[in-house]
């Protein structure tokens, strides 16, 4: 690969500023990343990390200041220019064409062409094979990206950078969607690439990962760089303090003894397919009692999404029964599930959890517009609606302009608070929660955890799915592990630990 | 009788197929092209003008291709660069182009609607002596013009290009995931524009086929709604050139059949509405099949 | 209540931009053909709005557009791309005309009610199929409704040439409707009729519905984010089918009002594409009630003035078509980008 | 000078290669000859704008309004009552009013002769390209009674010379699609037709092209289309809309407007009839031409009354 050039700063920024309207997303950022290092960027939601990375990759452009490459200030004309200079990025959102095969996704934009300008598939496969070997991953290259497991998609995006010959890899929250074992693999791969001389910019909210892999760490807050340090000079607590400023939140949820009595929610022989028609879940049996949080641990694509969708009444099961408080909900509409007392916090905040273009008030009462409080004779009662929303948001310490502003005006963490608050305000009996704190910063995470625990303490039942084992272990009274759509093990709070859960998630037996 | 029917079916299919292949490629790139009709009309007019001026059918075809391509580019730029809704832009293009064509004919040639100059060089039919006498095949392949051959050659060529060339790959990626294509350093909007230019060029050729391949004159009604029929054909075809060709053939064949069936069973007005009903029926059938496949599931 | 109709200044400017662009393009075409664009436009404004009779002619021309624009707006608002109002217009017009000439002895209110109601019913039923196909099987409604237009035109022209043809008529036309079935004129001798007031009222009612009712709230959520709507317990499929039916009913009603208020029978060439113009109007209006009203009146003026300016100048009628097409082309374009790019 | 004249163009607009174009040419000729001012008005929305356009023209001081649009009959009668000083002309129907002139055409009479000639020629195998069998065709632009008036007359004329004649009938559903017209005519020729009559405007140009390609005959309509493809157009059924407009404008200029009257233009008035056949006359046996002339005389004398589908509805021999 490219020999480490004799420069001090392989990639960086000098007094770089980017504004979105009145908001200063990057405020005079200085950044210096030495060649052949892993440099982590940490910061709360909306700190400006992704914005900075997008500018370094030429996808976005600074209003002032410059990008620095090999000690020289440069003006990138676009992502193609960045690639040409050896800089590639894995975005926070997946950047894959779903209907294309993994191989097609890999070679896109740098296709090997043979005679008559046709794509040389043999050569493509050969290079793909080499890359997979380098990453130590077994990849079925003919699989459509849409059908590939999440961790494979994540790896593919990194391999694509290597395929394009990038020696600077910008990885924006690559671990957010991975299971613990996969995270370990990824960090190992990153170390290997660094040792080969590549430079890696790494973003994560999981500070222990950051501590484990980084050579250098830059902390951002509200668009500015607030600290520069190295892993050996700091610790998780210090980093967290730097990120959030003064008020570091307390993080302690009390566990509960397993409540007795008949289950509130009970599923029998439940099975479901994903939108492509593949069997993903089941058959599984599942009971949840009032006053209990049941956590579900699984590596992406092992049926947890389908379980959530079935429990929330979004997806009709392929087989099996669902009962809530004795009421049979087989084949019922989402509306009936909700009428029966199911609340749902979606993992997909932007498309399912909220309507980003609608106002805060409308988001807050959506689904309850027929309630007499909010409408009379089919006519809405706007004053009541806005008052209810203002009351609801007041208890969440959400900062907002007006309840008439669109939900998109809130930061990601605050959007999530709004979504959860709406569901809790309906006083459900069962709350189905998926990835409640994905991409939420430390303060927001603590707040949301408290909301969920409060609900449980008031006698609510909770089905919690999360990719974060820490979250599951912190909140759950009981943890189920799913593997290949079936329950591979069940652990009480006291039995559960990262090791045991991790093993069960991968379909191995729990240690005795 | 059957020979004549088959021959006519192929002739009637050609303009629909050309436009539908263009529309298909355009759609794969992410734009549903409702303006094919206007590009056909432009191509048909220019073909007659150039053919009468120069006496060369080849030049006329080239001019029609360029005209369609330019109209396609203009339409595409409004859609891609100004983020306009493709449906309304396409409808607007059809309305405005029809008006412009009439306006142009009135102010330049002083004629309304029809332009029928002397000396229009027609596209010559290509006879294949060896096949001429062959029963069914002879009727299908012999005596068709170059654009018909081109249209059918484009079916496998398009299928092949979509799978096997880098342009095909990039086009498919652009239609499926614009942000991804941008992130890997390509220009999705330009790729999309190129696909509209391609669609426009083929629609221009379709117009030329009508005006100098079939009749040798221009009339403002010459496109006869075939742009919309092509739309139905490529919707029918989803993303497959072969299925799109089948759709085009269905309409072309129906056109050839209905002029032979008129007055026999049902009133002409209803007979002429039949292909539209068939499109709905076929889409319903496909929808049901999808639903059934989804119900029964796949092994994963 | 007026809040629903109050325009925002920026929205207003945004909606005016396509017209400005279209006028500029029209000016180039006119100039190239040797006309004086400004005096042509002045003449058009005079013919569109100069005096009570011209205004009445413009409002008459805008009447069918108000309703086809409304039909489109209702659908688009819920995320359904219904392009089938044209077919409903034909069917509704024929239905109302038949009722209008068949019951000359009924009381006027009854026959008008029956004509308008039946037309709305037919229009609604006509689009029930595409609604169900989209909701149940995911069949693209753009294609099905487009195809249904051709079918509706085929069916009506068969009926009007055969069973419903007026004896002694030299073209495809039903008998004239009876006097009791005509919608009264508002401003004789102009052709402005009660249908305009009904249409205007319906568009205003739509504005109120969209902003102040539970149904409008649900339709907005389904239109902007169907997954969210489903997650909070609104069934997008139900809203979608209901929307399609209501949209079709409005399209049918538009045809009925056109038949009973203006043409007084059903004839071949009953609609010159009102359904498609309605699509442009709804998009231009960004589905707002006020926008639909303003755009309908502008398109109405274009149509009425386009015809009558020919009495006073030699400008070819095609300029109207060019202007209308150009407005459609730029209707949804983000024209601000031109400046940002240049600047 | 006289007050100006307005001509309201019917649906289909100028460029229909037929009715509108023909009337417009008569209108222009009259303007020049009679030193009149005048304007033609087209509209995409002509059906709905009937009363508005008529009133606008009347208010604006036009002295004569010639309206080609059929659906304007009732509105025209109503408007005419309000403007006694303005003259109005309506075509193809009779409307009351002292200031309204009505013009009727007897297209069925000319079509009758066309049908008779077509059948006689088809049966004459000595004429180049004719099979000798009594098979002919006709293509209408749209299925409507106004078009069927031509077609019924054509069939009646064909049956008059051979009761066993086969007349193929089809409609293109489009007045401007010559490619479709060509394919339709081709299908008829392939099916044994020797002569195809077109009543389909621009679509009909394709019919003529097909006749030329097939070495058969087409029959033109409205104008003398014999020259469009010399030798391939057997004859044209000329309808003198241009003369009608021209005449009524001349009367208006000469203060002799036929208000309250109905002007009928049939064979007798030379308002309809066959073209002089300057390119084909030599190929047709004199006896055949004489036979057609004989039929014409009989129509003129009233001995033959040709079926008028508009007034009489459809005859038993046509569905
Ligand atoms: N395209 C945009 N338009 C307007 N504002 C934007 C845009 N992109 C980002 N922002 C705003 O800029 C700020 C910084 O966003 P950015 O995505 O860089 O944060 P981040 O540090 O990556 O946060 P997270 O951890 O949630 O991913 C946020 O307030 C965000 O809302
Ligand atoms: N879940 C739903 N999704 C979509 N539309 C609905 C839904 N429920 C009702 N509607 C529509 O709202 C209108 C009023 O219906 P209805 O009174 O049954 O609503 P509802 O929510 O069941 O009322 P309530 O809560 O008072 O029982 C109808 O047009 C109906 O189609
Ligand atoms: Mg980010
Ligand atoms: Mg994040």
Tab-separated table of C-alpha atoms in Angstrom, chain C residues 46-322:
chain	number	residue	atom	x	y	z
C	46	UNK	CA	-57.725	43.279	-20.660
C	47	UNK	CA	-59.522	40.321	-22.173
C	48	UNK	CA	-59.105	38.304	-19.013
C	49	UNK	CA	-60.081	40.884	-16.440
C	50	UNK	CA	-61.164	44.084	-18.194
C	51	UNK	CA	-64.709	44.635	-17.056
C	52	UNK	CA	-67.549	42.676	-15.576
C	53	UNK	CA	-68.254	40.546	-18.620
C	54	UNK	CA	-64.653	39.559	-19.152
C	55	UNK	CA	-64.251	38.698	-15.508
C	56	UNK	CA	-67.405	36.633	-15.700
C	57	UNK	CA	-66.019	34.812	-18.746
C	58	UNK	CA	-62.788	34.141	-16.872
C	59	UNK	CA	-64.602	32.834	-13.808
C	60	UNK	CA	-66.766	30.636	-16.019
C	61	UNK	CA	-63.656	29.204	-17.595
C	62	UNK	CA	-62.119	28.670	-14.173
C	63	UNK	CA	-65.112	26.732	-12.816
C	64	UNK	CA	-64.211	23.258	-14.079
C	65	UNK	CA	-60.571	23.903	-13.170
C	66	UNK	CA	-61.458	24.720	-9.574
C	67	UNK	CA	-62.918	21.279	-9.177
C	68	UNK	CA	-60.408	19.255	-11.181
C	69	UNK	CA	-57.679	21.140	-9.324
C	70	UNK	CA	-59.439	20.265	-6.105
C	71	UNK	CA	-59.758	16.619	-7.108
C	72	UNK	CA	-56.021	16.481	-7.704
C	73	UNK	CA	-55.143	18.395	-4.548
C	74	UNK	CA	-57.188	16.087	-2.342
C	75	UNK	CA	-55.358	13.103	-3.741
C	76	UNK	CA	-51.858	14.565	-3.730
C	77	UNK	CA	-52.289	15.734	-0.174
C	78	UNK	CA	-52.691	12.130	0.952
C	79	UNK	CA	-49.775	11.005	-1.162
C	80	UNK	CA	-51.861	9.504	-3.967
C	81	UNK	CA	-50.860	10.525	-7.468
C	82	UNK	CA	-54.283	10.365	-9.044
C	83	UNK	CA	-54.272	11.502	-12.675
C	84	UNK	CA	-57.746	10.127	-13.350
C	85	UNK	CA	-59.904	13.226	-12.875
C	86	UNK	CA	-60.238	13.586	-16.641
C	87	UNK	CA	-62.061	10.281	-16.955
C	88	UNK	CA	-64.310	11.096	-14.008
C	89	UNK	CA	-65.103	14.417	-15.645
C	90	UNK	CA	-66.339	12.665	-18.782
C	91	UNK	CA	-68.361	10.098	-16.869
C	92	UNK	CA	-69.833	12.660	-14.498
C	93	UNK	CA	-70.752	14.969	-17.353
C	94	UNK	CA	-72.514	12.217	-19.247
C	95	UNK	CA	-74.332	10.971	-16.160
C	96	UNK	CA	-75.593	14.419	-15.255
C	97	UNK	CA	-76.628	15.162	-18.833
C	98	UNK	CA	-78.655	11.966	-19.017
C	99	UNK	CA	-80.460	12.740	-15.790
C	100	UNK	CA	-80.820	16.329	-16.966
C	101	UNK	CA	-82.781	15.454	-20.086
C	102	UNK	CA	-84.680	12.478	-18.677
C	103	UNK	CA	-86.731	14.138	-15.962
C	104	UNK	CA	-88.207	17.343	-17.344
C	105	UNK	CA	-91.151	17.253	-14.980
C	106	UNK	CA	-89.286	16.873	-11.691
C	107	UNK	CA	-88.759	19.831	-9.396
C	108	UNK	CA	-85.553	21.614	-10.238
C	109	UNK	CA	-83.865	21.037	-6.898
C	110	UNK	CA	-84.513	17.331	-7.116
C	111	UNK	CA	-83.182	16.866	-10.608
C	112	UNK	CA	-80.123	19.020	-9.888
C	113	UNK	CA	-79.459	17.087	-6.713
C	114	UNK	CA	-79.886	13.803	-8.512
C	115	UNK	CA	-77.642	14.868	-11.399
C	116	UNK	CA	-74.823	16.168	-9.228
C	117	UNK	CA	-75.135	13.309	-6.748
C	118	UNK	CA	-75.161	10.589	-9.358
C	119	UNK	CA	-72.184	12.106	-11.133
C	120	UNK	CA	-70.220	12.252	-7.886
C	121	UNK	CA	-71.162	8.669	-7.145
C	122	UNK	CA	-70.050	7.445	-10.563
C	123	UNK	CA	-66.793	9.386	-10.322
C	124	UNK	CA	-66.112	7.982	-6.868
C	125	UNK	CA	-66.843	4.414	-7.880
C	126	UNK	CA	-64.720	4.805	-10.997
C	127	UNK	CA	-61.616	5.405	-8.898
C	128	UNK	CA	-62.439	2.889	-6.189
C	129	UNK	CA	-60.658	0.238	-8.252
C	130	UNK	CA	-57.321	2.068	-8.525
C	131	UNK	CA	-57.580	2.942	-4.838
C	132	UNK	CA	-58.055	-0.668	-3.818
C	133	UNK	CA	-55.390	-1.876	-6.236
C	134	UNK	CA	-52.876	0.524	-4.774
C	135	UNK	CA	-53.851	-0.180	-1.168
C	136	UNK	CA	-54.122	-3.934	-1.428
C	137	UNK	CA	-51.685	-4.910	-4.165
C	138	UNK	CA	-49.405	-1.920	-4.455
C	139	UNK	CA	-50.333	-1.341	-8.107
C	140	UNK	CA	-49.070	2.067	-9.201
C	141	UNK	CA	-52.024	4.436	-9.350
C	142	UNK	CA	-50.466	6.727	-11.949
C	143	UNK	CA	-50.742	4.053	-14.599
C	144	UNK	CA	-54.131	2.695	-13.625
C	145	UNK	CA	-55.802	6.096	-13.424
C	146	UNK	CA	-54.151	7.215	-16.671
C	147	UNK	CA	-55.433	4.099	-18.415
C	148	UNK	CA	-58.904	4.603	-16.939
C	149	UNK	CA	-59.062	8.019	-18.593
C	150	UNK	CA	-58.768	6.441	-22.022
C	151	UNK	CA	-61.372	3.874	-21.063
C	152	UNK	CA	-63.807	6.497	-19.766
C	153	UNK	CA	-63.469	8.494	-22.969
C	154	UNK	CA	-64.092	5.316	-24.968
C	155	UNK	CA	-67.184	4.380	-23.002
C	156	UNK	CA	-68.724	7.843	-23.082
C	157	UNK	CA	-68.090	8.328	-26.776
C	158	UNK	CA	-69.652	4.970	-27.499
C	159	UNK	CA	-72.720	5.879	-25.463
C	160	UNK	CA	-73.036	9.307	-26.999
C	161	UNK	CA	-72.730	7.932	-30.508
C	162	UNK	CA	-75.143	5.123	-29.896
C	163	UNK	CA	-77.818	4.746	-27.262
C	164	UNK	CA	-77.680	8.345	-26.025
C	165	UNK	CA	-77.275	10.181	-29.313
C	166	UNK	CA	-79.719	13.030	-29.877
C	167	UNK	CA	-81.863	12.424	-32.913
C	168	UNK	CA	-80.996	14.835	-35.706
C	169	UNK	CA	-77.660	15.813	-34.270
C	170	UNK	CA	-74.808	15.865	-36.716
C	171	UNK	CA	-72.149	15.233	-34.121
C	172	UNK	CA	-71.820	13.184	-30.997
C	173	UNK	CA	-74.144	14.842	-28.538
C	174	UNK	CA	-76.909	13.904	-26.165
C	175	UNK	CA	-80.175	15.813	-26.245
C	176	UNK	CA	-80.050	19.144	-24.408
C	177	UNK	CA	-80.922	19.007	-20.734
C	178	UNK	CA	-84.323	20.288	-19.673
C	179	UNK	CA	-84.743	23.759	-18.249
C	180	UNK	CA	-85.317	22.408	-14.747
C	181	UNK	CA	-81.891	20.801	-14.810
C	182	UNK	CA	-79.844	23.864	-15.674
C	183	UNK	CA	-77.843	25.541	-12.967
C	184	UNK	CA	-79.047	29.145	-12.743
C	185	UNK	CA	-76.960	31.967	-14.160
C	186	UNK	CA	-75.446	34.332	-11.652
C	187	UNK	CA	-74.900	37.354	-13.858
C	188	UNK	CA	-77.015	37.225	-17.016
C	189	UNK	CA	-76.352	37.562	-19.844
C	190	UNK	CA	-72.880	36.208	-19.015
C	191	UNK	CA	-72.425	32.471	-18.708
C	192	UNK	CA	-71.284	32.634	-15.097
C	193	UNK	CA	-73.456	30.119	-13.290
C	194	UNK	CA	-74.189	28.747	-9.870
C	195	UNK	CA	-71.614	26.022	-10.484
C	196	UNK	CA	-68.873	28.576	-9.917
C	197	UNK	CA	-70.202	29.388	-6.474
C	198	UNK	CA	-70.572	25.700	-5.659
C	199	UNK	CA	-67.037	24.988	-6.815
C	200	UNK	CA	-65.601	27.896	-4.895
C	201	UNK	CA	-67.455	26.800	-1.782
C	202	UNK	CA	-66.121	23.286	-2.139
C	203	UNK	CA	-62.543	24.481	-2.453
C	204	UNK	CA	-62.954	26.655	0.626
C	205	UNK	CA	-64.513	23.731	2.456
C	206	UNK	CA	-61.479	21.695	1.457
C	207	UNK	CA	-59.205	24.338	2.954
C	208	UNK	CA	-61.132	24.177	6.199
C	209	UNK	CA	-61.229	20.408	6.158
C	210	UNK	CA	-57.524	20.108	5.574
C	211	UNK	CA	-56.618	22.410	8.382
C	212	UNK	CA	-59.273	22.021	11.011
C	213	UNK	CA	-60.654	18.508	10.907
C	214	UNK	CA	-59.612	15.072	12.029
C	215	UNK	CA	-59.887	13.786	8.481
C	216	UNK	CA	-57.656	16.543	7.151
C	217	UNK	CA	-55.129	15.863	9.894
C	218	UNK	CA	-54.997	12.174	9.067
C	219	UNK	CA	-54.762	12.761	5.351
C	220	UNK	CA	-51.845	15.140	5.872
C	221	UNK	CA	-49.937	12.640	8.003
C	222	UNK	CA	-50.587	9.811	5.562
C	223	UNK	CA	-49.508	12.027	2.685
C	224	UNK	CA	-46.262	13.145	4.250
C	225	UNK	CA	-45.295	10.006	6.131
C	226	UNK	CA	-47.391	6.878	5.721
C	227	UNK	CA	-45.158	4.722	7.917
C	228	UNK	CA	-45.510	7.157	10.761
C	229	UNK	CA	-49.237	7.333	10.232
C	230	UNK	CA	-49.515	3.574	10.460
C	231	UNK	CA	-47.348	3.473	13.563
C	232	UNK	CA	-49.651	5.870	15.408
C	233	UNK	CA	-52.734	3.887	14.409
C	234	UNK	CA	-54.002	5.639	11.314
C	235	UNK	CA	-54.509	3.158	8.524
C	236	UNK	CA	-52.913	4.555	5.376
C	237	UNK	CA	-54.804	2.085	3.201
C	238	UNK	CA	-58.169	3.304	4.448
C	239	UNK	CA	-57.215	6.913	4.002
C	240	UNK	CA	-55.814	6.162	0.580
C	241	UNK	CA	-58.917	4.405	-0.699
C	242	UNK	CA	-61.201	7.035	0.808
C	243	UNK	CA	-59.089	9.760	-0.756
C	244	UNK	CA	-59.212	8.167	-4.166
C	245	UNK	CA	-62.980	7.835	-3.980
C	246	UNK	CA	-63.490	11.408	-2.809
C	247	UNK	CA	-61.134	12.686	-5.462
C	248	UNK	CA	-63.042	10.762	-8.115
C	249	UNK	CA	-66.341	12.060	-6.779
C	250	UNK	CA	-65.092	15.642	-7.082
C	251	UNK	CA	-63.955	14.886	-10.634
C	252	UNK	CA	-67.391	13.503	-11.467
C	253	UNK	CA	-69.040	16.499	-9.869
C	254	UNK	CA	-66.864	18.792	-11.968
C	255	UNK	CA	-68.190	17.123	-15.107
C	256	UNK	CA	-71.762	17.378	-13.877
C	257	UNK	CA	-71.440	21.075	-13.114
C	258	UNK	CA	-69.901	21.632	-16.535
C	259	UNK	CA	-72.778	19.805	-18.207
C	260	UNK	CA	-75.605	21.320	-16.165
C	261	UNK	CA	-74.162	24.800	-15.847
C	262	UNK	CA	-72.541	25.554	-19.159
C	263	UNK	CA	-72.708	23.048	-22.015
C	264	UNK	CA	-76.242	21.894	-21.176
C	265	UNK	CA	-75.631	18.488	-22.725
C	266	UNK	CA	-72.834	16.015	-23.164
C	267	UNK	CA	-70.942	16.306	-26.436
C	268	UNK	CA	-67.884	14.749	-28.005
C	269	UNK	CA	-64.815	16.713	-26.900
C	270	UNK	CA	-66.554	17.500	-23.628
C	271	UNK	CA	-63.278	18.273	-21.857
C	272	UNK	CA	-60.231	19.788	-23.511
C	273	UNK	CA	-58.110	18.243	-20.746
C	274	UNK	CA	-59.500	19.926	-17.623
C	275	UNK	CA	-58.392	16.928	-15.591
C	276	UNK	CA	-54.768	17.363	-16.613
C	277	UNK	CA	-54.843	21.112	-16.125
C	278	UNK	CA	-56.193	20.358	-12.658
C	279	UNK	CA	-53.029	18.388	-11.901
C	280	UNK	CA	-50.939	21.395	-12.827
C	281	UNK	CA	-53.114	23.617	-10.700
C	282	UNK	CA	-52.838	21.416	-7.631
C	283	UNK	CA	-49.072	21.160	-7.948
C	284	UNK	CA	-48.732	24.860	-8.545
C	285	UNK	CA	-50.919	25.500	-5.500
C	286	UNK	CA	-48.894	23.076	-3.372
C	287	UNK	CA	-52.335	21.623	-2.596
C	288	UNK	CA	-53.486	24.723	-0.727
C	289	UNK	CA	-57.067	25.900	-1.137
C	290	UNK	CA	-56.128	29.480	-1.811
C	291	UNK	CA	-53.542	28.353	-4.310
C	292	UNK	CA	-56.103	26.247	-6.149
C	293	UNK	CA	-58.419	29.242	-6.387
C	294	UNK	CA	-55.743	31.622	-7.641
C	295	UNK	CA	-54.253	29.168	-10.114
C	296	UNK	CA	-57.677	28.171	-11.463
C	297	UNK	CA	-58.572	31.765	-12.094
C	298	UNK	CA	-55.255	32.427	-13.817
C	299	UNK	CA	-55.637	29.368	-16.040
C	300	UNK	CA	-59.255	30.359	-16.651
C	301	UNK	CA	-58.159	33.829	-17.692
C	302	UNK	CA	-55.544	32.343	-19.992
C	303	UNK	CA	-58.232	30.271	-21.651
C	304	UNK	CA	-60.922	32.933	-21.983
C	305	UNK	CA	-58.540	35.697	-22.973
C	306	UNK	CA	-56.702	33.353	-25.331
C	307	UNK	CA	-59.880	32.882	-27.323
C	308	UNK	CA	-61.045	36.461	-27.421
C	309	UNK	CA	-57.713	38.199	-28.133
C	310	UNK	CA	-57.884	36.591	-31.533
C	311	UNK	CA	-60.698	39.004	-32.352
C	312	UNK	CA	-58.334	41.908	-31.893
C	313	UNK	CA	-54.923	40.683	-32.949
C	314	UNK	CA	-53.285	38.118	-35.156
C	315	UNK	CA	-51.533	36.272	-32.347
C	316	UNK	CA	-51.933	32.554	-32.906
C	317	UNK	CA	-53.917	30.769	-30.227
C	318	UNK	CA	-50.959	28.462	-29.633
C	319	UNK	CA	-49.382	31.091	-27.421
C	320	UNK	CA	-51.893	30.062	-24.767
C	321	UNK	CA	-50.828	26.449	-25.033
C	322	UNK	CA	-47.180	27.438	-24.842
